[in-house]
Coordinates of C-alpha atoms and ligand atoms in Angstrom, one line a residue:
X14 CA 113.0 90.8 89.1
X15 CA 110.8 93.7 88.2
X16 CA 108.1 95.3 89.9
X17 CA 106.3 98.5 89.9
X18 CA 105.9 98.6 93.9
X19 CA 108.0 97.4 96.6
X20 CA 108.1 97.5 100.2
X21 CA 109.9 100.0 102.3
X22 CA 109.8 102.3 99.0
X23 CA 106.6 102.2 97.5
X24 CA 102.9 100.7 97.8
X25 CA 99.6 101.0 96.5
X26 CA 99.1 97.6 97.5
X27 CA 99.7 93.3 97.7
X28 CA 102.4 93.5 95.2
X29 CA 104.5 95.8 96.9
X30 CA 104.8 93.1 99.8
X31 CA 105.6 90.5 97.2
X32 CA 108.3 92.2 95.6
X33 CA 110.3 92.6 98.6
X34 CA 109.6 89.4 100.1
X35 CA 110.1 87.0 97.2
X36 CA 113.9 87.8 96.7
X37 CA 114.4 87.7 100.3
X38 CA 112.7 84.2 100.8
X39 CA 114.6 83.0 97.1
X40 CA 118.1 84.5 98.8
X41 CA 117.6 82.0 101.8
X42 CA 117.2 79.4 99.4
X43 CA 120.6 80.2 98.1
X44 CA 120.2 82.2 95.0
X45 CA 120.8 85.7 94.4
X46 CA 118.4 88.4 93.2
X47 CA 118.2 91.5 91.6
X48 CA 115.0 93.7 92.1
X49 CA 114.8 96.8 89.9
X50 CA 111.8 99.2 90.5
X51 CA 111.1 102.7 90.0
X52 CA 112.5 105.0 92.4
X53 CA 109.6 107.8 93.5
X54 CA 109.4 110.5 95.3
X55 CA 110.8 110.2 98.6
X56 CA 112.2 107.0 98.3
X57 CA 116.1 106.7 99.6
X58 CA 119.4 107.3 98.2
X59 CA 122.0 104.6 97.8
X60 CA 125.0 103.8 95.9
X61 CA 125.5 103.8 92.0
X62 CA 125.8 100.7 90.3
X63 CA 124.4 101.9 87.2
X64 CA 123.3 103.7 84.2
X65 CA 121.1 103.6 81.6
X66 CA 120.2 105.4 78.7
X67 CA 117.3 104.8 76.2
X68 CA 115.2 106.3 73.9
X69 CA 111.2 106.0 74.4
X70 CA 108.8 107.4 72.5
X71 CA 111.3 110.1 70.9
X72 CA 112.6 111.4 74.5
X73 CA 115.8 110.7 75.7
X74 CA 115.9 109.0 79.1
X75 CA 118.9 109.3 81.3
X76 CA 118.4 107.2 84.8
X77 CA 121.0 105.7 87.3
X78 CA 120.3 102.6 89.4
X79 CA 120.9 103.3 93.4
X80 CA 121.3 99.9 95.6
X81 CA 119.2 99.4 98.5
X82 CA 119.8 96.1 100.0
X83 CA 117.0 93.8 100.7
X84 CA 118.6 90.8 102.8
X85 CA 121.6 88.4 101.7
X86 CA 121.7 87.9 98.5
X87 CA 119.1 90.2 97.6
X88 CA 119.4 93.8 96.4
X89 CA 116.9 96.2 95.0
X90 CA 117.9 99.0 92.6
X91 CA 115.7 101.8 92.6
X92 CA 115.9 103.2 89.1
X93 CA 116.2 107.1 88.9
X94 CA 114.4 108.7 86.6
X95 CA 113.0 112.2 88.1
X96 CA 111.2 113.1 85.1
X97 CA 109.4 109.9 84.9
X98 CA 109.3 108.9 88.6
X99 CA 109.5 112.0 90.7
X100 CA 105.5 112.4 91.4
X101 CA 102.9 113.2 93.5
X102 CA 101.3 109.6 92.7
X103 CA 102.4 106.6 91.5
X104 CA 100.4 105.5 88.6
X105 CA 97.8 108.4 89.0
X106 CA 97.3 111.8 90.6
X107 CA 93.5 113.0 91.4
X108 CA 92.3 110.2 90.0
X109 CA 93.3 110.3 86.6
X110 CA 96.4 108.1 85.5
X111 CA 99.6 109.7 84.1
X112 CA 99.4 110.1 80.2
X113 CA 103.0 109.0 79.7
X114 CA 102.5 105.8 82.3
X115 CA 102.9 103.2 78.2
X116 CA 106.2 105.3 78.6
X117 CA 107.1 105.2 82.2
X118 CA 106.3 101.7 82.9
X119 CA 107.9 100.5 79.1
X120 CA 110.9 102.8 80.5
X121 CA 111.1 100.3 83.9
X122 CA 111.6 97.2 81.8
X123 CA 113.9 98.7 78.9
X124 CA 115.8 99.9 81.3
X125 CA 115.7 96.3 83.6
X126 CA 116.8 94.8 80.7
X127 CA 119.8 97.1 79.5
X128 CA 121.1 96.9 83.2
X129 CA 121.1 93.1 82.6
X130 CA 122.4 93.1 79.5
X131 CA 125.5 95.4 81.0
X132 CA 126.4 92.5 83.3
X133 CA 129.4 90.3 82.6
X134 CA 127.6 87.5 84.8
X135 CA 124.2 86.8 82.9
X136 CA 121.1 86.4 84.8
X137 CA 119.6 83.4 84.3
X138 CA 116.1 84.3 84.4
X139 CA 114.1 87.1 84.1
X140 CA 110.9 87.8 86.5
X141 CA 108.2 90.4 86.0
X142 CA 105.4 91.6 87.5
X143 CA 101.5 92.6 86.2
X144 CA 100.9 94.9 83.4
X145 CA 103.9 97.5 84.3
X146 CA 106.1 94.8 83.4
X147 CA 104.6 93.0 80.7
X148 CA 106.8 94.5 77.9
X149 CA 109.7 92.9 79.4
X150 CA 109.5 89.9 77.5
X151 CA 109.8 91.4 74.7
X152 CA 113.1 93.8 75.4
X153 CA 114.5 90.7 76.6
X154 CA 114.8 89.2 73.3
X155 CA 117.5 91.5 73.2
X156 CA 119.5 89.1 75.7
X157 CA 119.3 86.1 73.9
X158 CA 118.1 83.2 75.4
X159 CA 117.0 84.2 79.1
X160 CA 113.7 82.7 79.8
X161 CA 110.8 85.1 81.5
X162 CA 108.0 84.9 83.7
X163 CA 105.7 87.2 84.3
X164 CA 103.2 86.9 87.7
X165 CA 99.9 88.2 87.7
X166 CA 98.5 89.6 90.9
X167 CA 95.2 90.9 89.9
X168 CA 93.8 90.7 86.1
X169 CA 91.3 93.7 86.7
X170 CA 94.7 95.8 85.4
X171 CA 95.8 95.4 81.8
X172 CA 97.6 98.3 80.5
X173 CA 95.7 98.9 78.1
X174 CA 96.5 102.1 75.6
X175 CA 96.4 103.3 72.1
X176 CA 97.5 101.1 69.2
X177 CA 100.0 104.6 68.3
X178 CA 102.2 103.6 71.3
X179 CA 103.5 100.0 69.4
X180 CA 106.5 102.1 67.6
X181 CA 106.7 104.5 70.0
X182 CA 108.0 101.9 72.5
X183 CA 109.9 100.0 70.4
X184 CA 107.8 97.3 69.5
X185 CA 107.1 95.7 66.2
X186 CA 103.7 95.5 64.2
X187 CA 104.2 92.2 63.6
X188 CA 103.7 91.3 67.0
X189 CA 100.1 93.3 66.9
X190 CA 98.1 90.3 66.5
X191 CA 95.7 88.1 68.6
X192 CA 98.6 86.0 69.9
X193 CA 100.7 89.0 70.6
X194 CA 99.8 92.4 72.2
X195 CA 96.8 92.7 70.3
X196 CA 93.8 93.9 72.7
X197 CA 90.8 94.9 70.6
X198 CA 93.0 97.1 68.3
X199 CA 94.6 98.7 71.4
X200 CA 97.9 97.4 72.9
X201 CA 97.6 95.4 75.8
X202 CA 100.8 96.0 78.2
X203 CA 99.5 92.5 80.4
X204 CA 98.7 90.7 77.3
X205 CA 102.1 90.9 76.0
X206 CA 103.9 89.5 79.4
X207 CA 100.9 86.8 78.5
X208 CA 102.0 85.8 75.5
X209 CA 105.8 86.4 75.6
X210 CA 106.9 84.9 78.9
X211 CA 108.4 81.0 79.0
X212 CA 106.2 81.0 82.3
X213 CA 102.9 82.7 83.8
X214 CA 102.3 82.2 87.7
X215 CA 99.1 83.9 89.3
X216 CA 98.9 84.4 93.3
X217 CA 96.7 81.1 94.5
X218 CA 95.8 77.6 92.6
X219 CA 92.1 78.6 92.6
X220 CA 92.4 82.0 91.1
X221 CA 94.5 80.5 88.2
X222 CA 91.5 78.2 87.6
X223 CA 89.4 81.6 87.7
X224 CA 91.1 83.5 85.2
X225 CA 90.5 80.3 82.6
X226 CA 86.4 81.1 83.0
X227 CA 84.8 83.8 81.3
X228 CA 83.5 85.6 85.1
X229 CA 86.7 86.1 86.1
X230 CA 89.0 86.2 82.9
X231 CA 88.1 90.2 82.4
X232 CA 88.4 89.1 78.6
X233 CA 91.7 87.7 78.5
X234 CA 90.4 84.1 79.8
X235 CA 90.6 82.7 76.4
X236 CA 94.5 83.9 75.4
X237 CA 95.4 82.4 79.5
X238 CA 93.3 79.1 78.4
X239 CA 95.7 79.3 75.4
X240 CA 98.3 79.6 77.3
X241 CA 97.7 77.3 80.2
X242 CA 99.8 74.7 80.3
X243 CA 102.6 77.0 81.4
X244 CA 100.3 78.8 84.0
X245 CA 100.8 77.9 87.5
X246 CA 98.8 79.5 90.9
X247 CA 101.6 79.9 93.6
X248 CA 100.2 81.0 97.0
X249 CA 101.6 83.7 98.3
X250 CA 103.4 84.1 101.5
X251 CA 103.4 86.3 104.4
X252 CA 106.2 88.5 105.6
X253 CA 107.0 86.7 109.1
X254 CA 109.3 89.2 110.1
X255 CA 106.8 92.2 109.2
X256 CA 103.6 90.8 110.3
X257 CA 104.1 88.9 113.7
X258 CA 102.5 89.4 117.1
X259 CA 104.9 88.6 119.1
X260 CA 107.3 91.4 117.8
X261 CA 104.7 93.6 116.0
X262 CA 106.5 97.4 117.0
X263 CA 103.5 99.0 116.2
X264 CA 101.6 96.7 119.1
X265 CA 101.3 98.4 122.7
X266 CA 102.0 94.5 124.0
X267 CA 103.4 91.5 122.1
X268 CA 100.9 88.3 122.3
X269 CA 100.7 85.1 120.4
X270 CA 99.3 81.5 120.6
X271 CA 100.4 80.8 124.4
X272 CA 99.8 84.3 125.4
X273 CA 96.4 85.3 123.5
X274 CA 94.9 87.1 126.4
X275 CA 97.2 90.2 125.4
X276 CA 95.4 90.6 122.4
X277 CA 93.2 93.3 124.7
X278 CA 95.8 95.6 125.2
X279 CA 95.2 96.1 121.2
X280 CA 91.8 96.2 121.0
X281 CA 92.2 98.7 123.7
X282 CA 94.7 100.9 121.8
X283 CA 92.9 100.4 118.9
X284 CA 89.5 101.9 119.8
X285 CA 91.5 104.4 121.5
X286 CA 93.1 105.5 118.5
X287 CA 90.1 105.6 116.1
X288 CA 88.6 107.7 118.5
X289 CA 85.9 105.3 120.3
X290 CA 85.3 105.5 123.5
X291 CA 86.8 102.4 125.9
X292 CA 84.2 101.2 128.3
X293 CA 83.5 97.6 129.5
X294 CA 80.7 97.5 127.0
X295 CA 83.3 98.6 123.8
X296 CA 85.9 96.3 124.9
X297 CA 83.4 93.2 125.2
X298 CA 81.1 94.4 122.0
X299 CA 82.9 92.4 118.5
X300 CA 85.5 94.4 116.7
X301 CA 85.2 93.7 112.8
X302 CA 88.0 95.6 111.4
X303 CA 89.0 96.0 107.3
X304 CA 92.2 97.3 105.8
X305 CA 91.3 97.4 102.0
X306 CA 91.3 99.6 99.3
X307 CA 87.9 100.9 98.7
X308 CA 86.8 99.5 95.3
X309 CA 84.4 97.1 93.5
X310 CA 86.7 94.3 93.8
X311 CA 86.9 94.4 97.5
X312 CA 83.2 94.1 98.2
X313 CA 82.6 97.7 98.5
X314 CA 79.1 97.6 97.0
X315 CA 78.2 94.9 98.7
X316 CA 79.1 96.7 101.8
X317 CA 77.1 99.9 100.4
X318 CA 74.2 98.0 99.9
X319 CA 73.9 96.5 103.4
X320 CA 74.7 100.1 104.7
X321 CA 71.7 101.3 102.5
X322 CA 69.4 98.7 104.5
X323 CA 70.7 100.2 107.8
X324 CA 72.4 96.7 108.3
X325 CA 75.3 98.0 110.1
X326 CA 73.5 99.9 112.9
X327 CA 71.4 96.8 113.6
X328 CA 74.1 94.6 114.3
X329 CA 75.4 94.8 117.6
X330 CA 79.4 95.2 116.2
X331 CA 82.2 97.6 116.5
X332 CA 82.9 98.9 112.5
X333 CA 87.2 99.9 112.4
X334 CA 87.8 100.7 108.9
X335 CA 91.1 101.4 107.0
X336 CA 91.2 102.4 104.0
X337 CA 91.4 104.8 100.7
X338 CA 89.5 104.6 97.1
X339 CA 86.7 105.8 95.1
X340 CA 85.3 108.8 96.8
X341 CA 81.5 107.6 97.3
X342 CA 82.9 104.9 99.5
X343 CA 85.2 106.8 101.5
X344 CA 82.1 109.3 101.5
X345 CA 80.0 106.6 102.8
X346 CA 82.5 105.1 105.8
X347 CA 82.5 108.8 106.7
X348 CA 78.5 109.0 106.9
X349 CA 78.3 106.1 109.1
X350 CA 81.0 106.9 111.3
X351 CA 79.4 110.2 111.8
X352 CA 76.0 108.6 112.4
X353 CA 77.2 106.3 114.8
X354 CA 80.4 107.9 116.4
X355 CA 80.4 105.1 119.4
X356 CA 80.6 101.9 117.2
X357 CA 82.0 102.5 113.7
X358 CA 85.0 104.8 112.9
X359 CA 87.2 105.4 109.3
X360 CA 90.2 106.2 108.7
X361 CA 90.6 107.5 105.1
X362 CA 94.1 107.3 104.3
X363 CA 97.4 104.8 104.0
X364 CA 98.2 104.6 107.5
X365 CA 101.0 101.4 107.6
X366 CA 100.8 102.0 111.7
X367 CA 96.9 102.0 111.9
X368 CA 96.6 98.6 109.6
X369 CA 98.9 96.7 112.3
X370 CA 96.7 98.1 115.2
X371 CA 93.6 97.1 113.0
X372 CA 95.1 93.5 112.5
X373 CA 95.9 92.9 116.2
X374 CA 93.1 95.2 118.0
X375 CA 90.0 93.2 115.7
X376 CA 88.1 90.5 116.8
X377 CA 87.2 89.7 112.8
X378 CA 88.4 90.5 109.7
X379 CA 86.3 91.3 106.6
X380 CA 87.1 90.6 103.1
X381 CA 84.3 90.0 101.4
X382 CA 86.0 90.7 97.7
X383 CA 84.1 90.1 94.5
X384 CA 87.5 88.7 93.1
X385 CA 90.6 88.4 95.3
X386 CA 93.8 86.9 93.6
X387 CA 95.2 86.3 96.5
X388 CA 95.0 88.7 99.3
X389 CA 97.2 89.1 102.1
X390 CA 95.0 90.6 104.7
X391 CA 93.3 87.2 105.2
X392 CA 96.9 85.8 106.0
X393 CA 98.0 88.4 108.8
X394 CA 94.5 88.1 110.0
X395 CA 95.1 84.2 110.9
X396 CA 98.6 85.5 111.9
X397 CA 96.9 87.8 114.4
X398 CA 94.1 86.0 115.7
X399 CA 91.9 87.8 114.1
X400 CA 88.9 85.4 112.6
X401 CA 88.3 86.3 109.0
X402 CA 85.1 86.8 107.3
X403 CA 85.7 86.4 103.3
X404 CA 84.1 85.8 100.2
X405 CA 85.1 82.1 98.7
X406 CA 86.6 83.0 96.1
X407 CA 90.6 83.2 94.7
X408 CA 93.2 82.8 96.9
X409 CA 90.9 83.8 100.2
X410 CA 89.6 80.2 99.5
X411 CA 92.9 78.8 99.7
X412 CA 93.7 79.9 103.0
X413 CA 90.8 80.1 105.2
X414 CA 89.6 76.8 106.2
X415 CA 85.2 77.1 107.2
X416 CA 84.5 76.6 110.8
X417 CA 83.0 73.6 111.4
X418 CA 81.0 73.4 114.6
X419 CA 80.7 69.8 114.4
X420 CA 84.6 69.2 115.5
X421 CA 85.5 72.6 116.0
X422 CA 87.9 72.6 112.7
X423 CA 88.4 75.7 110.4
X424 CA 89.8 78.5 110.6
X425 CA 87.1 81.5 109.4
X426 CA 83.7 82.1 107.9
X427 CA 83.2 82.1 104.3
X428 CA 80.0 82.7 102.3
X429 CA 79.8 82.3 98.3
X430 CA 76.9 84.4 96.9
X431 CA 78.0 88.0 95.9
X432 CA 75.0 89.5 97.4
X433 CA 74.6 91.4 101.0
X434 CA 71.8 89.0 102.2
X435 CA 74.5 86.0 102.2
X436 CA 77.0 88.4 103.6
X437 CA 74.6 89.3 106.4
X438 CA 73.9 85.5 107.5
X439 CA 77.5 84.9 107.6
X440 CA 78.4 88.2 109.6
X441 CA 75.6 87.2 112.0
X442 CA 77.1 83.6 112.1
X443 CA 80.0 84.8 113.2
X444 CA 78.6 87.5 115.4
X445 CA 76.6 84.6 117.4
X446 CA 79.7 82.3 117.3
X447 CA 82.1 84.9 119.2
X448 CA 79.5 84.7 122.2
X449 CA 80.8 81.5 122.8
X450 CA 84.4 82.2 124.2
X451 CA 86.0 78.8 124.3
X452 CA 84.6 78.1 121.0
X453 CA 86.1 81.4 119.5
X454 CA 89.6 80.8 121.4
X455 CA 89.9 77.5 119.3
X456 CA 88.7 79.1 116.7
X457 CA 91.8 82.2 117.0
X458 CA 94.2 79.4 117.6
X459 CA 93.5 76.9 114.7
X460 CA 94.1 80.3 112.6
X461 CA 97.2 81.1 114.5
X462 CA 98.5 77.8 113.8
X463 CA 98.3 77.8 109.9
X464 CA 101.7 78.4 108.0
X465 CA 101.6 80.6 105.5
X466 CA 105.4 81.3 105.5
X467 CA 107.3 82.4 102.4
X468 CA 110.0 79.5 102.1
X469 CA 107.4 77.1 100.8
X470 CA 106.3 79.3 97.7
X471 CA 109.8 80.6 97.3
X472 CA 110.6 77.0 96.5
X473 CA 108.1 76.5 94.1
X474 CA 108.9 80.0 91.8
X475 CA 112.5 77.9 92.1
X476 CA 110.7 74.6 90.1
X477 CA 109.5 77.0 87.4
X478 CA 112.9 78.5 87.0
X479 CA 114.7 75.5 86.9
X480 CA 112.2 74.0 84.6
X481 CA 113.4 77.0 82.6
X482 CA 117.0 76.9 83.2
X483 CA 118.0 73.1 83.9
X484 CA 121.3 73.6 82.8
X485 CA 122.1 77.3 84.7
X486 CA 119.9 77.2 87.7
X487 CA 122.6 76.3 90.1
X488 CA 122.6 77.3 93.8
X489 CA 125.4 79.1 96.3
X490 CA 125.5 77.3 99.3
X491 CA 123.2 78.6 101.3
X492 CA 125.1 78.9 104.4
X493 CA 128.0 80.9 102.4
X494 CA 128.8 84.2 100.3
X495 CA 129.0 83.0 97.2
X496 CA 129.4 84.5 93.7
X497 CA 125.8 85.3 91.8
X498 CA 125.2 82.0 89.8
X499 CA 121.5 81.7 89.6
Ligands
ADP505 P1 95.5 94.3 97.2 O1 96.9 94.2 96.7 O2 94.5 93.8 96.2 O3 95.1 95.7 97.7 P2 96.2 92.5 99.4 O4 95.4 92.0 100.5 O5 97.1 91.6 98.6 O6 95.2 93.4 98.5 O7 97.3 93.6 99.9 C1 96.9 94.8 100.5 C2 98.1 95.3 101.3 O8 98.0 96.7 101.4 C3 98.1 94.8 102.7 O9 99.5 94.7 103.1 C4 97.3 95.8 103.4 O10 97.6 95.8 104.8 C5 97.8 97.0 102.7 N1 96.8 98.1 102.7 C6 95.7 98.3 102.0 N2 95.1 99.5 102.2 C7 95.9 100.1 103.2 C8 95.8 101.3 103.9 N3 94.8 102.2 103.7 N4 96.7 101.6 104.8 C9 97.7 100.7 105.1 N5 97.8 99.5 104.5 C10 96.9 99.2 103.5
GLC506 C1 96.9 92.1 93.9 C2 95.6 91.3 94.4 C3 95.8 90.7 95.7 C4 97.1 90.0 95.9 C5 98.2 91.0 95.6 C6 99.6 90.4 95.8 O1 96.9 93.4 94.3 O2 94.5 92.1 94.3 O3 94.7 89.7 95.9 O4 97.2 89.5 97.2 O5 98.1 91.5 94.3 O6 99.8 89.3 95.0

């Protein structure tokens, strides 16, 4: 496997908590994985168990590979590369993206796929990850047969550089055509992985039926068409063990389906910590809460825009905002929470602590993305009996149900239109619904009840890889320590 983020040592984002759980949740299926990502700054130590050495773009790369383990039968190696890796950011600093990420990120597959190639067991498949792995098809000619796949979490990021990096990294002319890495005479990291892997899998069934369309194919839904018999949308899973109520460390009190009435204690240490004052009227008064990055595809403008119309001071709503982005919309949570200090409050940062307290300590949750491959916010949410609010759209639409007030069914409130009236209805909707407090506790509970564990889309990445691999794709038992076979 090869990602460009992964939980505990780096994130940025979703992928990060997909690359650490998907080998753990394919180990307790019985197979045994191999996660190599980059290893930056302030990320752990850990024992050699490898070297590579490569040439990109005229430089001479030296890096080691330092085990961390993940779970049974699941490793990461954190590739050490200071001059590459050892940053302030990870893909950008200020705002501006690293010159030399065509050779950073071309580095973290080349240097995947020597490691594998070093091993006297082969691997039987490889798995990559969004545009900073899409070359890795490509290297992995060099290991003969070994089928790839490449997962795309969010098409919005391509990789996208100068035609002059396709001998710089290695890669042949020949292969800088439309059905190669050809992206309007520019090379297209993403588009590679597109057209090189044995396999593409996107993060929910509806967004890869997006990505075929024109409005959400960010002018690569006619290679994916192209390609799309061997595309498949796999839902991704939550982290049970990370995100769980009942053993949430960051919670002042564990709660969870039988014991929902300690959800308070969090509101309570929630509007504590964001600095709003707790009264009877603030702990009664609707908590919408968002953890998000603060861009476009998140529903920022749409948020900006219903700010413009003073909608956010009309409602009567507690605002608790996580989050960091473009400037003008951390700019703008900051204006609002300075206009209205007793019901909205930002946080402008990555604060891992402060999005637990925001999941448990809500009442809703708002995602009302323009696009949304999959989302994982939604998911901890439902976890946390916290009602979501979304856009329907991607892979939000694949996990929250509509209420229905007709037989009390459903588990959120969706609304379709990308526009701040139809996000105003549905926040009022929901505003009006939470009034009703038995009708909100079935509402909590139907979400707390939905299973949105990793085991089930572990098992289907295992269909594509056997699909791949009938012959090699054989399993250790799971209950014992076998020898790396799959
Ligand atoms: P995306 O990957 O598009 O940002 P996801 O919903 O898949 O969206 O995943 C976002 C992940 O990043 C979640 O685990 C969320 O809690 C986390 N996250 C986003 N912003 C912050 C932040 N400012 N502080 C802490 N966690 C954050
Ligand atoms: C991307 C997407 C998000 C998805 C995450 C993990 O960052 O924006 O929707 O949940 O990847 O797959």
């Amino acid at each position: 496997m090869i990602a460009s983020e992964a939980q505990p040592f780096s994130k940025t984002g979703g992928l990060a908590d997909v690359a650490a759980a998907l080998p753990k949740a394919l180990a307790r299926l019985g197979h045994d994985v191999t996660l190599v990502t980059p290893r930056y700054r302030g990320a752990p130590d850990g024992p050699v168990v490898g070297s590579v050495g490569l040439e990109v773009a005229g430089h001479w790369f030296q890096a080691r590979l330092l085990e961390q383990p993940l779970g049974r039968g699941a490793r990461a190696l954190l590739l050490d590369c200071p001059e590459l890796y050892d940053r302030d950011g990870i893909y950008y600093e200020a705002g501006i993206d690293y010159p030399d990420n065509p050779i950073r990120f071309a580095f973290l597959s080349a240097a995947a796929i020597d490691f594998a190639a070093q091993q006297a067991t082969p691997f039987d498949v490889i798995h990559t990850h969004d545009w900073q792995g899409g070359l890795a098809p490509i290297y992995a000619r060099a290991l003969g047969a070994v089928p790839t796949v490449l997962t795309i979490h969010n098409l919005a990021y391509q990789g996208v550089f100068d035609k002059a990096w396709v001998p710089r990294l290695g890669l042949r002319w020949e292969d800088f055509t439309l059905g190669g890495f050809e992206f309007f005479d520019r090379l297209g990291f993403l588009k590679a992985g597109i057209n090189f892997s044995a396999a593409i899998t996107t993060v929910s069934p509806t967004y890869a039926d997006e990505i075929q369309r024109p409005e959400y194919g960010q002018g690569l839904d006619g290679v994916i068409r192209s390609r799309g018999a061997h595309l498949t949308g796999i839902l991704n899973g939550i982290d049970f063990d990370e995100w769980n109520p009942a053993t949430d460390p960051h919670l002042p009190a564990p709660f969870d389906r039988e014991r929902l009435g300690a959800k308070a204690a969090s509101k309570r240490a929630m509007l504590e910590r964001f600095g709003i004052a707790v009264t009877d009227q603030s702990l009664a008064r609707p908590v919408v809460g968002m953890v998000s990055r603060m861009v476009d595809q998140k529903g920022l403008d749409l948020l900006a825009a219903l700010a413009g119309a003073g909608a956010f001071a009309a409602l009567d709503a507690t605002f608790i905002v996580v989050g960091t982005g473009e400037p003008r919309y951390q700019d703008m949570w900051r204006f609002l929470s300075q206009r209205h200090p007793d019901r909205i409050s930002v946080f402008v940062g990555f604060d891992e602590s402060r999005a637990h307290l925001v999941e448990a300590g809500a009442d809703m949750f708002l995602m009302p993305s323009r696009f949304e491959p999959c989302g994982l916010n939604q998911m901890y949410s439902l976890r946390y009996g916290t009602v979501p609010i979304v856009r329907a759209v991607g892979g939000l639409v694949d996990t929250v149900r509509p209420y229905n007030p007709k037989n009390g069914q459903g588990t959120g409130f969706l609304f379709s239109d990308y526009e701040p009236g139809a996000l105003l209805r549905t926040l009022e909707t929901a505003l009006a619904t939470f009034a009703n407090k038995k009708i909100w506790n079935r509402l909590q509970k139907n979400g707390m009840r939905a299973d949105y564990s990793w085991d089930r889309s572990a098992a289907e990445y295992v269909k594509i890889y056997t699909r791949l691999r009938p012959a090699r794709t054989t399993r250790r038992t799971p209950a014992s320590k076998g020898q790396r076979d799959s």
